[in-house]
PDB file of C-alpha atoms in Angstrom:
ATOM      1  CA  MET A  20      75.915  96.472 106.492  1.00 49.00           C
ATOM      2  CA  ARG A  21      79.291  94.821 104.912  1.00 54.00           C
ATOM      3  CA  VAL A  22      81.849  96.939 104.173  1.00 54.00           C
ATOM      4  CA  GLN A  23      83.577  96.322 100.846  1.00 60.00           C
ATOM      5  CA  ARG A  24      87.460  96.090 100.940  1.00 73.00           C
ATOM      6  CA  ARG A  25      89.520  97.190  98.167  1.00 75.00           C
ATOM      7  CA  LEU A  26      92.161  94.628  97.950  1.00 91.00           C
ATOM      8  CA  TYR A  27      93.188  94.609  94.364  1.00 94.00           C
ATOM      9  CA  GLY A  28      94.078  97.735  92.146  1.00 92.00           C
ATOM     10  CA  VAL A  29      95.087  98.334  88.484  1.00 93.00           C
ATOM     11  CA  PHE A  30      97.853 100.476  87.664  1.00 95.00           C
ATOM     12  CA  LYS A  31      99.655 101.646  84.516  1.00 95.00           C
ATOM     13  CA  CYS A  32     103.502 100.449  84.232  1.00 97.00           C
ATOM     14  CA  LYS A  33     105.954 103.416  84.628  1.00 96.00           C
ATOM     15  CA  ARG A  34     107.829 102.049  81.559  1.00 97.00           C
ATOM     16  CA  CYS A  35     105.584 100.739  78.986  1.00 97.00           C
ATOM     17  CA  GLY A  36     102.017 102.186  79.976  1.00 95.00           C
ATOM     18  CA  ARG A  37     100.344  98.881  79.924  1.00 95.00           C
ATOM     19  CA  PHE A  38      97.744  97.978  82.838  1.00 94.00           C
ATOM     20  CA  ASN A  39      98.661  95.673  85.432  1.00 94.00           C
ATOM     21  CA  LEU A  40      96.990  94.174  88.605  1.00 93.00           C
ATOM     22  CA  ALA A  41      98.342  93.965  91.915  1.00 94.00           C
ATOM     23  CA  LYS A  42      97.255  93.493  95.635  1.00 93.00           C
ATOM     24  CA  SER A  43      96.775  97.035  97.142  1.00 86.00           C
ATOM     25  CA  SER A  44      99.132  95.943  99.927  1.00 90.00           C
ATOM     26  CA  GLN A  45     102.056  95.115  97.880  1.00 93.00           C
ATOM     27  CA  LYS A  46     104.854  97.612  98.020  1.00 96.00           C
ATOM     28  CA  THR A  47     106.250  96.550  94.521  1.00 97.00           C
ATOM     29  CA  LYS A  48     105.181  94.680  91.205  1.00 97.00           C
ATOM     30  CA  THR A  49     107.043  93.656  88.307  1.00 97.00           C
ATOM     31  CA  CYS A  50     105.258  94.395  84.977  1.00 97.00           C
ATOM     32  CA  ALA A  51     104.156  91.246  83.171  1.00 93.00           C
ATOM     33  CA  TYR A  52     105.023  92.787  79.948  1.00 96.00           C
ATOM     34  CA  CYS A  53     108.302  94.732  79.965  1.00 98.00           C
ATOM     35  CA  GLY A  54     109.783  93.493  83.288  1.00 98.00           C
ATOM     36  CA  VAL A  55     110.239  96.666  85.175  1.00 98.00           C
ATOM     37  CA  ARG A  56     109.829  96.590  88.926  1.00 98.00           C
ATOM     38  CA  ASN A  57     107.046  99.264  89.681  1.00 98.00           C
ATOM     39  CA  ARG A  58     106.869 100.965  93.192  1.00 97.00           C
ATOM     40  CA  LEU A  59     103.405 101.205  93.926  1.00 95.00           C
ATOM     41  CA  SER A  60     103.556 103.917  96.337  1.00 93.00           C
ATOM     42  CA  LYS A  61     104.893 106.253  93.441  1.00 93.00           C
ATOM     43  CA  LEU A  62     102.096 105.158  91.274  1.00 92.00           C
ATOM     44  CA  SER A  63      98.207 105.825  91.584  1.00 91.00           C
ATOM     45  CA  PHE A  64      95.809 103.076  91.133  1.00 92.00           C
ATOM     46  CA  ILE A  65      93.340 103.718  88.248  1.00 93.00           C
ATOM     47  CA  ALA A  66      90.642 101.111  89.693  1.00 92.00           C
ATOM     48  CA  TYR A  67      89.991  98.895  92.799  1.00 92.00           C
ATOM     49  CA  ALA A  68      88.394  95.426  93.219  1.00 94.00           C
ATOM     50  CA  SER A  69      87.355  93.532  96.224  1.00 93.00           C
ATOM     51  CA  ASN A  70      88.298  90.028  94.764  1.00 92.00           C
ATOM     52  CA  PRO A  71      90.397  88.519  92.041  1.00 88.00           C
ATOM     53  CA  LYS A  72      87.463  87.836  89.695  1.00 92.00           C
ATOM     54  CA  GLU A  73      86.148  91.397  90.059  1.00 93.00           C
ATOM     55  CA  ALA A  74      89.773  92.715  89.347  1.00 90.00           C
ATOM     56  CA  ALA A  75      90.388  90.552  86.289  1.00 90.00           C
ATOM     57  CA  GLU A  76      86.831  91.784  84.887  1.00 94.00           C
ATOM     58  CA  VAL A  77      88.027  95.748  85.511  1.00 92.00           C
ATOM     59  CA  LEU A  78      91.275  94.854  83.897  1.00 89.00           C
ATOM     60  CA  ARG A  79      89.728  93.277  80.760  1.00 92.00           C
ATOM     61  CA  LYS A  80      87.539  96.306  80.279  1.00 93.00           C
ATOM     62  CA  LEU A  81      90.282  98.745  80.584  1.00 90.00           C
ATOM     63  CA  LYS A  82      92.274  96.937  78.027  1.00 87.00           C
ATOM     64  CA  THR A  83      89.523  96.650  75.673  1.00 90.00           C
ATOM     65  CA  GLY A  84      88.700 100.340  76.257  1.00 86.00           C
ATOM     66  CA  LYS A  85      85.114  99.498  77.463  1.00 77.00           C
ATOM     67  CA  ALA A  86      85.831 101.246  80.842  1.00 65.00           C
TER      68      ALA A  86
END
């Protein structure tokens, strides 16, 4: 059985509240929308994905409200 790894996470920016994507191993991520640096250890991830394509799909669904 193959273990699925959670390499990518979706989180909300602490300033603007918009969804962003980051590798779960990162310590910080700058918001693509407002430019604030988010410390990922202080935030909780909303969703996880095992690869970039899956993560982009999750992010797209969250942005359109279909998740």
